[in-house]
Amino acid sequence: MKVLVINCGSSSLKYQLIDSDTEAVIAKGLCERITIDGRLTHQTMGKEKYTVDAAMPDHNVAVKYVLDALLDKETGAIESLDEIDAVGHRIVHGGEKFAESTVISDEVMSAIEECNDLAPLHNPANLIGIRACQAHMPGVPMVAVFDTAFHQTMPDRAYTYAIPYEYYEKYKIRRYGFHGTSHSFVSKRLAELIGKDIKDTKMIVCHLGNGSSITAVDGGKSVDTTMGLTPLAGLPMGTRSGDIDPAIIEFIAGKEGKSIEEITNILNKKSGVSGLSGVSSDFRDLDAGMKDGNDRCRLALDVFCYSVKKYIGAYAAAMGGLDAIAFTAGIGENNPYVRKMSTADLGFMGIDIDEAKNEIRGEETKISTDSSKVQVWVVPTNEELAIARETVELVSK
Ligand code: AMP
């Protein structure tokens, strides 16, 4: 089957056409600056990558450009839209309504819309993407794959905030967690790699990218995760603060004369390692800055790695044991320094990193020593492939 995977943001649309039999990417690309002006970058594998500026006043037009790019006689990948057997959509927030992926129907669309409150920037864009695909590919089965679904197995003690319970009852304020597709994909692969039945395995998945989250996976199920009601919680990230004392918000508001909205924006866009270092949100720049003696780059890296390490300890305690750790996403896959510092001095927990093996970048590799009780692996994530797999499974039923 050929599956088109769509990841729609408010002004962007990423796509991959995947052959589900071979799991190979046939073509991929990105529409940017939708509603502003518009730019398409497309590559059919084995052919030249190209970028064109094209007016994209809305997502409907962007989807039309994507399909035209796929159909192009010279640079495209298919001869007819009939070759697209299914479309898998990444949806950010499924609230408590979706504990798994689902075939999209009118009822499902309404239920996703009801979750808009929980992800006001993302879910409406996801819905626009679905509607645009439905308009151009009527009759093609579509599947919604939720970032939050994998975490719906968390016990109430892990997802409940200690605030008046009525806010959970009235507004469903609780921990949801994100990056679920990645945590699910990587934990399944990690169990295969260590040769254990996932049902008997306790794992910690560290998804460290521009957005970062860590999940405790016990018996194949998410039992705790660092992100919360929104992706702002947990680890410090590229530009997000992660966990802070909530009283800081009122304090800054008073001192700087800012509104809650302005401070939330600062916590999302101007904080994290970017705000700390004053240099960059990109860990490559922080590495370079630290090597040049920039102490705030050193501090940003230290704060990040210390936070990762604390969650590893916390989640081992939460699960009452630990068999394996996976590092994934841009930083987890490519940054030996972060992996080393996040696991330093954890020998007492049976975690020992092999410094030479840890130099690996972007490849599936065991980076713990042979005597390490807990196996530590780099496991590249592939959210698009995970979405394609889910899509095929659901439309083949
Ligand atoms: P992501 O959001 O998963 O794309 O991750 C972005 C982060 O990963 C950035 O901070 C980068 O520094 C880091 N990253 C991505 N690719 C590489 C690479 N090839 N080498 C080093 N760091 C990388």
PDB file of N, CA and C in Angstrom, residues 50-138:
ATOM      1  N   TYR A  50      13.894  19.850  -4.826  1.00  0.00           N
ATOM      2  CA  TYR A  50      13.752  21.230  -5.301  1.00  0.00           C
ATOM      3  C   TYR A  50      12.831  22.025  -4.387  1.00  0.00           C
ATOM      4  N   THR A  51      12.970  23.337  -4.461  1.00  0.00           N
ATOM      5  CA  THR A  51      12.114  24.253  -3.689  1.00  0.00           C
ATOM      6  C   THR A  51      11.503  25.263  -4.642  1.00  0.00           C
ATOM      7  N   VAL A  52      10.186  25.480  -4.518  1.00  0.00           N
ATOM      8  CA  VAL A  52       9.546  26.535  -5.325  1.00  0.00           C
ATOM      9  C   VAL A  52       8.711  27.443  -4.431  1.00  0.00           C
ATOM     10  N   ASP A  53       8.698  28.717  -4.737  1.00  0.00           N
ATOM     11  CA  ASP A  53       7.784  29.637  -4.058  1.00  0.00           C
ATOM     12  C   ASP A  53       6.453  29.557  -4.777  1.00  0.00           C
ATOM     13  N   ALA A  54       5.388  29.393  -4.013  1.00  0.00           N
ATOM     14  CA  ALA A  54       4.063  29.256  -4.629  1.00  0.00           C
ATOM     15  C   ALA A  54       3.044  29.809  -3.649  1.00  0.00           C
ATOM     16  N   ALA A  55       2.151  30.650  -4.110  1.00  0.00           N
ATOM     17  CA  ALA A  55       1.184  31.287  -3.210  1.00  0.00           C
ATOM     18  C   ALA A  55       0.298  30.237  -2.546  1.00  0.00           C
ATOM     19  N   MET A  56       0.325  30.193  -1.216  1.00  0.00           N
ATOM     20  CA  MET A  56      -0.495  29.233  -0.453  1.00  0.00           C
ATOM     21  C   MET A  56      -1.353  30.005   0.546  1.00  0.00           C
ATOM     22  N   PRO A  57      -2.487  30.552   0.072  1.00  0.00           N
ATOM     23  CA  PRO A  57      -3.326  31.336   0.976  1.00  0.00           C
ATOM     24  C   PRO A  57      -3.971  30.486   2.070  1.00  0.00           C
ATOM     25  N   ASP A  58      -4.119  29.181   1.829  1.00  0.00           N
ATOM     26  CA  ASP A  58      -4.662  28.296   2.873  1.00  0.00           C
ATOM     27  C   ASP A  58      -4.137  26.871   2.661  1.00  0.00           C
ATOM     28  N   HIS A  59      -4.498  25.977   3.594  1.00  0.00           N
ATOM     29  CA  HIS A  59      -3.985  24.600   3.545  1.00  0.00           C
ATOM     30  C   HIS A  59      -4.542  23.812   2.364  1.00  0.00           C
ATOM     31  N   ASN A  60      -5.753  24.206   1.907  1.00  0.00           N
ATOM     32  CA  ASN A  60      -6.344  23.545   0.746  1.00  0.00           C
ATOM     33  C   ASN A  60      -5.431  23.679  -0.466  1.00  0.00           C
ATOM     34  N   VAL A  61      -4.940  24.890  -0.660  1.00  0.00           N
ATOM     35  CA  VAL A  61      -4.043  25.149  -1.788  1.00  0.00           C
ATOM     36  C   VAL A  61      -2.721  24.406  -1.579  1.00  0.00           C
ATOM     37  N   ALA A  62      -2.242  24.387  -0.338  1.00  0.00           N
ATOM     38  CA  ALA A  62      -0.981  23.690  -0.050  1.00  0.00           C
ATOM     39  C   ALA A  62      -1.105  22.199  -0.391  1.00  0.00           C
ATOM     40  N   VAL A  63      -2.226  21.586   0.002  1.00  0.00           N
ATOM     41  CA  VAL A  63      -2.420  20.156  -0.307  1.00  0.00           C
ATOM     42  C   VAL A  63      -2.444  19.948  -1.823  1.00  0.00           C
ATOM     43  N   LYS A  64      -3.059  20.884  -2.535  1.00  0.00           N
ATOM     44  CA  LYS A  64      -3.105  20.781  -4.008  1.00  0.00           C
ATOM     45  C   LYS A  64      -1.673  20.794  -4.571  1.00  0.00           C
ATOM     46  N   TYR A  65      -0.817  21.668  -4.030  1.00  0.00           N
ATOM     47  CA  TYR A  65       0.579  21.708  -4.495  1.00  0.00           C
ATOM     48  C   TYR A  65       1.312  20.399  -4.188  1.00  0.00           C
ATOM     49  N   VAL A  66       1.035  19.841  -3.010  1.00  0.00           N
ATOM     50  CA  VAL A  66       1.684  18.577  -2.637  1.00  0.00           C
ATOM     51  C   VAL A  66       1.279  17.485  -3.628  1.00  0.00           C
ATOM     52  N   LEU A  67      -0.027  17.401  -3.909  1.00  0.00           N
ATOM     53  CA  LEU A  67      -0.498  16.345  -4.812  1.00  0.00           C
ATOM     54  C   LEU A  67       0.043  16.567  -6.224  1.00  0.00           C
ATOM     55  N   ASP A  68       0.088  17.819  -6.662  1.00  0.00           N
ATOM     56  CA  ASP A  68       0.660  18.110  -7.987  1.00  0.00           C
ATOM     57  C   ASP A  68       2.134  17.708  -8.039  1.00  0.00           C
ATOM     58  N   ALA A  69       2.860  17.966  -6.924  1.00  0.00           N
ATOM     59  CA  ALA A  69       4.291  17.594  -6.878  1.00  0.00           C
ATOM     60  C   ALA A  69       4.442  16.078  -6.970  1.00  0.00           C
ATOM     61  N   LEU A  70       3.550  15.356  -6.286  1.00  0.00           N
ATOM     62  CA  LEU A  70       3.621  13.889  -6.317  1.00  0.00           C
ATOM     63  C   LEU A  70       3.278  13.355  -7.714  1.00  0.00           C
ATOM     64  N   LEU A  71       2.403  14.099  -8.431  1.00  0.00           N
ATOM     65  CA  LEU A  71       1.930  13.635  -9.740  1.00  0.00           C
ATOM     66  C   LEU A  71       2.809  14.102 -10.897  1.00  0.00           C
ATOM     67  N   ASP A  72       3.726  15.031 -10.634  1.00  0.00           N
ATOM     68  CA  ASP A  72       4.521  15.610 -11.722  1.00  0.00           C
ATOM     69  C   ASP A  72       5.226  14.512 -12.540  1.00  0.00           C
ATOM     70  N   LYS A  73       5.116  14.638 -13.864  1.00  0.00           N
ATOM     71  CA  LYS A  73       5.651  13.566 -14.729  1.00  0.00           C
ATOM     72  C   LYS A  73       7.160  13.385 -14.574  1.00  0.00           C
ATOM     73  N   GLU A  74       7.892  14.486 -14.365  1.00  0.00           N
ATOM     74  CA  GLU A  74       9.352  14.367 -14.283  1.00  0.00           C
ATOM     75  C   GLU A  74       9.866  14.188 -12.861  1.00  0.00           C
ATOM     76  N   THR A  75       9.339  15.017 -11.953  1.00  0.00           N
ATOM     77  CA  THR A  75       9.913  15.008 -10.598  1.00  0.00           C
ATOM     78  C   THR A  75       9.019  14.297  -9.577  1.00  0.00           C
ATOM     79  N   GLY A  76       7.870  13.787 -10.039  1.00  0.00           N
ATOM     80  CA  GLY A  76       6.895  13.200  -9.124  1.00  0.00           C
ATOM     81  C   GLY A  76       7.142  11.733  -8.821  1.00  0.00           C
ATOM     82  N   ALA A  77       6.137  11.109  -8.148  1.00  0.00           N
ATOM     83  CA  ALA A  77       6.311   9.744  -7.658  1.00  0.00           C
ATOM     84  C   ALA A  77       5.173   8.813  -8.062  1.00  0.00           C
ATOM     85  N   ILE A  78       4.041   9.372  -8.475  1.00  0.00           N
ATOM     86  CA  ILE A  78       2.894   8.531  -8.840  1.00  0.00           C
ATOM     87  C   ILE A  78       2.259   9.067 -10.129  1.00  0.00           C
ATOM     88  N   GLU A  79       1.499   8.189 -10.796  1.00  0.00           N
ATOM     89  CA  GLU A  79       0.853   8.618 -12.050  1.00  0.00           C
ATOM     90  C   GLU A  79      -0.559   9.094 -11.822  1.00  0.00           C
ATOM     91  N   SER A  80      -1.192   8.553 -10.762  1.00  0.00           N
ATOM     92  CA  SER A  80      -2.578   8.925 -10.502  1.00  0.00           C
ATOM     93  C   SER A  80      -2.819   8.939  -8.997  1.00  0.00           C
ATOM     94  N   LEU A  81      -3.749   9.788  -8.565  1.00  0.00           N
ATOM     95  CA  LEU A  81      -4.063   9.851  -7.131  1.00  0.00           C
ATOM     96  C   LEU A  81      -4.655   8.538  -6.629  1.00  0.00           C
ATOM     97  N   ASP A  82      -5.180   7.728  -7.569  1.00  0.00           N
ATOM     98  CA  ASP A  82      -5.726   6.413  -7.167  1.00  0.00           C
ATOM     99  C   ASP A  82      -4.658   5.545  -6.504  1.00  0.00           C
ATOM    100  N   GLU A  83      -3.382   5.871  -6.757  1.00  0.00           N
ATOM    101  CA  GLU A  83      -2.310   5.059  -6.161  1.00  0.00           C
ATOM    102  C   GLU A  83      -2.170   5.309  -4.661  1.00  0.00           C
ATOM    103  N   ILE A  84      -2.732   6.424  -4.161  1.00  0.00           N
ATOM    104  CA  ILE A  84      -2.659   6.685  -2.710  1.00  0.00           C
ATOM    105  C   ILE A  84      -3.788   5.909  -2.038  1.00  0.00           C
ATOM    106  N   ASP A  85      -3.420   4.881  -1.270  1.00  0.00           N
ATOM    107  CA  ASP A  85      -4.423   3.987  -0.690  1.00  0.00           C
ATOM    108  C   ASP A  85      -5.012   4.517   0.601  1.00  0.00           C
ATOM    109  N   ALA A  86      -4.241   5.324   1.332  1.00  0.00           N
ATOM    110  CA  ALA A  86      -4.732   5.834   2.616  1.00  0.00           C
ATOM    111  C   ALA A  86      -3.903   7.044   3.019  1.00  0.00           C
ATOM    112  N   VAL A  87      -4.485   7.869   3.886  1.00  0.00           N
ATOM    113  CA  VAL A  87      -3.757   9.030   4.411  1.00  0.00           C
ATOM    114  C   VAL A  87      -3.740   8.931   5.945  1.00  0.00           C
ATOM    115  N   GLY A  88      -2.558   9.088   6.524  1.00  0.00           N
ATOM    116  CA  GLY A  88      -2.433   9.094   7.987  1.00  0.00           C
ATOM    117  C   GLY A  88      -2.136  10.506   8.454  1.00  0.00           C
ATOM    118  N   HIS A  89      -2.942  11.017   9.376  1.00  0.00           N
ATOM    119  CA  HIS A  89      -2.757  12.381   9.865  1.00  0.00           C
ATOM    120  C   HIS A  89      -2.232  12.370  11.287  1.00  0.00           C
ATOM    121  N   ARG A  90      -1.182  13.165  11.539  1.00  0.00           N
ATOM    122  CA  ARG A  90      -0.722  13.349  12.915  1.00  0.00           C
ATOM    123  C   ARG A  90      -1.622  14.387  13.581  1.00  0.00           C
ATOM    124  N   ILE A  91      -2.224  14.013  14.704  1.00  0.00           N
ATOM    125  CA  ILE A  91      -3.069  14.935  15.459  1.00  0.00           C
ATOM    126  C   ILE A  91      -2.422  15.141  16.829  1.00  0.00           C
ATOM    127  N   VAL A  92      -2.296  16.389  17.238  1.00  0.00           N
ATOM    128  CA  VAL A  92      -1.549  16.649  18.470  1.00  0.00           C
ATOM    129  C   VAL A  92      -2.321  16.198  19.706  1.00  0.00           C
ATOM    130  N   HIS A  93      -3.587  16.624  19.847  1.00  0.00           N
ATOM    131  CA  HIS A  93      -4.276  16.362  21.117  1.00  0.00           C
ATOM    132  C   HIS A  93      -5.559  15.561  20.936  1.00  0.00           C
ATOM    133  N   GLY A  94      -5.595  14.409  21.557  1.00  0.00           N
ATOM    134  CA  GLY A  94      -6.816  13.590  21.516  1.00  0.00           C
ATOM    135  C   GLY A  94      -7.537  13.586  22.855  1.00  0.00           C
ATOM    136  N   GLY A  95      -7.054  14.422  23.802  1.00  0.00           N
ATOM    137  CA  GLY A  95      -7.697  14.497  25.123  1.00  0.00           C
ATOM    138  C   GLY A  95      -7.853  13.111  25.728  1.00  0.00           C
ATOM    139  N   GLU A  96      -8.959  12.923  26.456  1.00  0.00           N
ATOM    140  CA  GLU A  96      -9.237  11.592  27.019  1.00  0.00           C
ATOM    141  C   GLU A  96     -10.113  10.783  26.066  1.00  0.00           C
ATOM    142  N   LYS A  97     -10.445  11.394  24.929  1.00  0.00           N
ATOM    143  CA  LYS A  97     -11.364  10.719  24.004  1.00  0.00           C
ATOM    144  C   LYS A  97     -10.670   9.647  23.183  1.00  0.00           C
ATOM    145  N   PHE A  98      -9.363   9.815  22.940  1.00  0.00           N
ATOM    146  CA  PHE A  98      -8.688   8.883  22.032  1.00  0.00           C
ATOM    147  C   PHE A  98      -7.498   8.210  22.717  1.00  0.00           C
ATOM    148  N   ALA A  99      -7.663   6.922  23.005  1.00  0.00           N
ATOM    149  CA  ALA A  99      -6.568   6.154  23.592  1.00  0.00           C
ATOM    150  C   ALA A  99      -5.828   5.387  22.502  1.00  0.00           C
ATOM    151  N   GLU A 100      -6.317   5.472  21.280  1.00  0.00           N
ATOM    152  CA  GLU A 100      -5.609   4.856  20.157  1.00  0.00           C
ATOM    153  C   GLU A 100      -5.967   5.568  18.868  1.00  0.00           C
ATOM    154  N   SER A 101      -5.250   5.189  17.815  1.00  0.00           N
ATOM    155  CA  SER A 101      -5.510   5.795  16.512  1.00  0.00           C
ATOM    156  C   SER A 101      -6.887   5.352  16.032  1.00  0.00           C
ATOM    157  N   THR A 102      -7.451   6.133  15.103  1.00  0.00           N
ATOM    158  CA  THR A 102      -8.802   5.794  14.660  1.00  0.00           C
ATOM    159  C   THR A 102      -9.035   6.235  13.218  1.00  0.00           C
ATOM    160  N   VAL A 103      -9.903   5.483  12.519  1.00  0.00           N
ATOM    161  CA  VAL A 103     -10.293   5.881  11.160  1.00  0.00           C
ATOM    162  C   VAL A 103     -11.151   7.136  11.288  1.00  0.00           C
ATOM    163  N   ILE A 104     -10.899   8.108  10.425  1.00  0.00           N
ATOM    164  CA  ILE A 104     -11.587   9.400  10.544  1.00  0.00           C
ATOM    165  C   ILE A 104     -12.993   9.334   9.940  1.00  0.00           C
ATOM    166  N   SER A 105     -13.967   9.730  10.765  1.00  0.00           N
ATOM    167  CA  SER A 105     -15.361   9.836  10.326  1.00  0.00           C
ATOM    168  C   SER A 105     -15.845  11.223  10.757  1.00  0.00           C
ATOM    169  N   ASP A 106     -17.102  11.556  10.444  1.00  0.00           N
ATOM    170  CA  ASP A 106     -17.638  12.860  10.882  1.00  0.00           C
ATOM    171  C   ASP A 106     -17.630  12.952  12.409  1.00  0.00           C
ATOM    172  N   GLU A 107     -17.964  11.826  13.072  1.00  0.00           N
ATOM    173  CA  GLU A 107     -17.992  11.832  14.549  1.00  0.00           C
ATOM    174  C   GLU A 107     -16.584  12.062  15.101  1.00  0.00           C
ATOM    175  N   VAL A 108     -15.603  11.413  14.469  1.00  0.00           N
ATOM    176  CA  VAL A 108     -14.217  11.579  14.931  1.00  0.00           C
ATOM    177  C   VAL A 108     -13.781  13.033  14.751  1.00  0.00           C
ATOM    178  N   MET A 109     -14.161  13.635  13.625  1.00  0.00           N
ATOM    179  CA  MET A 109     -13.812  15.050  13.394  1.00  0.00           C
ATOM    180  C   MET A 109     -14.390  15.932  14.504  1.00  0.00           C
ATOM    181  N   SER A 110     -15.651  15.662  14.865  1.00  0.00           N
ATOM    182  CA  SER A 110     -16.276  16.464  15.931  1.00  0.00           C
ATOM    183  C   SER A 110     -15.549  16.256  17.249  1.00  0.00           C
ATOM    184  N   ALA A 111     -15.173  15.002  17.532  1.00  0.00           N
ATOM    185  CA  ALA A 111     -14.492  14.715  18.800  1.00  0.00           C
ATOM    186  C   ALA A 111     -13.123  15.391  18.845  1.00  0.00           C
ATOM    187  N   ILE A 112     -12.420  15.429  17.705  1.00  0.00           N
ATOM    188  CA  ILE A 112     -11.115  16.124  17.671  1.00  0.00           C
ATOM    189  C   ILE A 112     -11.341  17.618  17.911  1.00  0.00           C
ATOM    190  N   GLU A 113     -12.406  18.136  17.295  1.00  0.00           N
ATOM    191  CA  GLU A 113     -12.729  19.559  17.451  1.00  0.00           C
ATOM    192  C   GLU A 113     -12.998  19.898  18.924  1.00  0.00           C
ATOM    193  N   GLU A 114     -13.623  18.944  19.626  1.00  0.00           N
ATOM    194  CA  GLU A 114     -13.895  19.181  21.054  1.00  0.00           C
ATOM    195  C   GLU A 114     -12.609  19.256  21.871  1.00  0.00           C
ATOM    196  N   CYS A 115     -11.504  18.749  21.326  1.00  0.00           N
ATOM    197  CA  CYS A 115     -10.214  18.823  22.033  1.00  0.00           C
ATOM    198  C   CYS A 115      -9.463  20.110  21.684  1.00  0.00           C
ATOM    199  N   ASN A 116     -10.030  20.955  20.834  1.00  0.00           N
ATOM    200  CA  ASN A 116      -9.332  22.184  20.405  1.00  0.00           C
ATOM    201  C   ASN A 116      -8.888  23.055  21.571  1.00  0.00           C
ATOM    202  N   ASP A 117      -9.752  23.121  22.589  1.00  0.00           N
ATOM    203  CA  ASP A 117      -9.454  23.890  23.793  1.00  0.00           C
ATOM    204  C   ASP A 117      -8.107  23.504  24.412  1.00  0.00           C
ATOM    205  N   LEU A 118      -7.782  22.203  24.341  1.00  0.00           N
ATOM    206  CA  LEU A 118      -6.574  21.685  24.986  1.00  0.00           C
ATOM    207  C   LEU A 118      -5.321  21.964  24.159  1.00  0.00           C
ATOM    208  N   ALA A 119      -5.487  22.177  22.852  1.00  0.00           N
ATOM    209  CA  ALA A 119      -4.328  22.475  21.985  1.00  0.00           C
ATOM    210  C   ALA A 119      -4.766  23.492  20.938  1.00  0.00           C
ATOM    211  N   PRO A 120      -5.000  24.738  21.399  1.00  0.00           N
ATOM    212  CA  PRO A 120      -5.615  25.730  20.502  1.00  0.00           C
ATOM    213  C   PRO A 120      -4.762  26.112  19.297  1.00  0.00           C
ATOM    214  N   LEU A 121      -3.439  25.892  19.386  1.00  0.00           N
ATOM    215  CA  LEU A 121      -2.599  26.240  18.239  1.00  0.00           C
ATOM    216  C   LEU A 121      -2.512  25.091  17.242  1.00  0.00           C
ATOM    217  N   HIS A 122      -2.591  23.860  17.758  1.00  0.00           N
ATOM    218  CA  HIS A 122      -2.300  22.707  16.901  1.00  0.00           C
ATOM    219  C   HIS A 122      -3.530  22.009  16.327  1.00  0.00           C
ATOM    220  N   ASN A 123      -4.506  21.666  17.200  1.00  0.00           N
ATOM    221  CA  ASN A 123      -5.627  20.858  16.703  1.00  0.00           C
ATOM    222  C   ASN A 123      -6.399  21.511  15.555  1.00  0.00           C
ATOM    223  N   PRO A 124      -6.683  22.837  15.628  1.00  0.00           N
ATOM    224  CA  PRO A 124      -7.402  23.433  14.496  1.00  0.00           C
ATOM    225  C   PRO A 124      -6.622  23.276  13.183  1.00  0.00           C
ATOM    226  N   ALA A 125      -5.293  23.398  13.246  1.00  0.00           N
ATOM    227  CA  ALA A 125      -4.476  23.229  12.034  1.00  0.00           C
ATOM    228  C   ALA A 125      -4.553  21.788  11.548  1.00  0.00           C
ATOM    229  N   ASN A 126      -4.522  20.835  12.488  1.00  0.00           N
ATOM    230  CA  ASN A 126      -4.635  19.424  12.113  1.00  0.00           C
ATOM    231  C   ASN A 126      -5.959  19.162  11.399  1.00  0.00           C
ATOM    232  N   LEU A 127      -7.034  19.751  11.916  1.00  0.00           N
ATOM    233  CA  LEU A 127      -8.368  19.559  11.310  1.00  0.00           C
ATOM    234  C   LEU A 127      -8.426  20.168   9.910  1.00  0.00           C
ATOM    235  N   ILE A 128      -7.809  21.336   9.753  1.00  0.00           N
ATOM    236  CA  ILE A 128      -7.788  21.970   8.430  1.00  0.00           C
ATOM    237  C   ILE A 128      -7.083  21.043   7.431  1.00  0.00           C
ATOM    238  N   GLY A 129      -5.992  20.417   7.884  1.00  0.00           N
ATOM    239  CA  GLY A 129      -5.238  19.491   7.027  1.00  0.00           C
ATOM    240  C   GLY A 129      -6.091  18.308   6.609  1.00  0.00           C
ATOM    241  N   ILE A 130      -6.853  17.768   7.549  1.00  0.00           N
ATOM    242  CA  ILE A 130      -7.726  16.623   7.217  1.00  0.00           C
ATOM    243  C   ILE A 130      -8.760  17.057   6.175  1.00  0.00           C
ATOM    244  N   ARG A 131      -9.395  18.209   6.434  1.00  0.00           N
ATOM    245  CA  ARG A 131     -10.457  18.658   5.511  1.00  0.00           C
ATOM    246  C   ARG A 131      -9.895  18.924   4.117  1.00  0.00           C
ATOM    247  N   ALA A 132      -8.692  19.488   4.066  1.00  0.00           N
ATOM    248  CA  ALA A 132      -8.078  19.768   2.761  1.00  0.00           C
ATOM    249  C   ALA A 132      -7.808  18.457   2.020  1.00  0.00           C
ATOM    250  N   CYS A 133      -7.329  17.447   2.729  1.00  0.00           N
ATOM    251  CA  CYS A 133      -7.062  16.145   2.082  1.00  0.00           C
ATOM    252  C   CYS A 133      -8.366  15.491   1.650  1.00  0.00           C
ATOM    253  N   GLN A 134      -9.401  15.605   2.486  1.00  0.00           N
ATOM    254  CA  GLN A 134     -10.687  15.018   2.111  1.00  0.00           C
ATOM    255  C   GLN A 134     -11.229  15.672   0.842  1.00  0.00           C
ATOM    256  N   ALA A 135     -11.020  16.991   0.724  1.00  0.00           N
ATOM    257  CA  ALA A 135     -11.536  17.706  -0.448  1.00  0.00           C
ATOM    258  C   ALA A 135     -10.838  17.237  -1.733  1.00  0.00           C
ATOM    259  N   HIS A 136      -9.529  16.973  -1.633  1.00  0.00           N
ATOM    260  CA  HIS A 136      -8.782  16.601  -2.842  1.00  0.00           C
ATOM    261  C   HIS A 136      -8.752  15.103  -3.084  1.00  0.00           C
ATOM    262  N   MET A 137      -9.002  14.304  -2.048  1.00  0.00           N
ATOM    263  CA  MET A 137      -8.958  12.843  -2.213  1.00  0.00           C
ATOM    264  C   MET A 137     -10.214  12.211  -1.632  1.00  0.00           C
ATOM    265  N   PRO A 138     -11.393  12.568  -2.175  1.00  0.00           N
ATOM    266  CA  PRO A 138     -12.627  12.030  -1.600  1.00  0.00           C
ATOM    267  C   PRO A 138     -12.634  10.501  -1.699  1.00  0.00           C
TER     268      PRO A 138
END
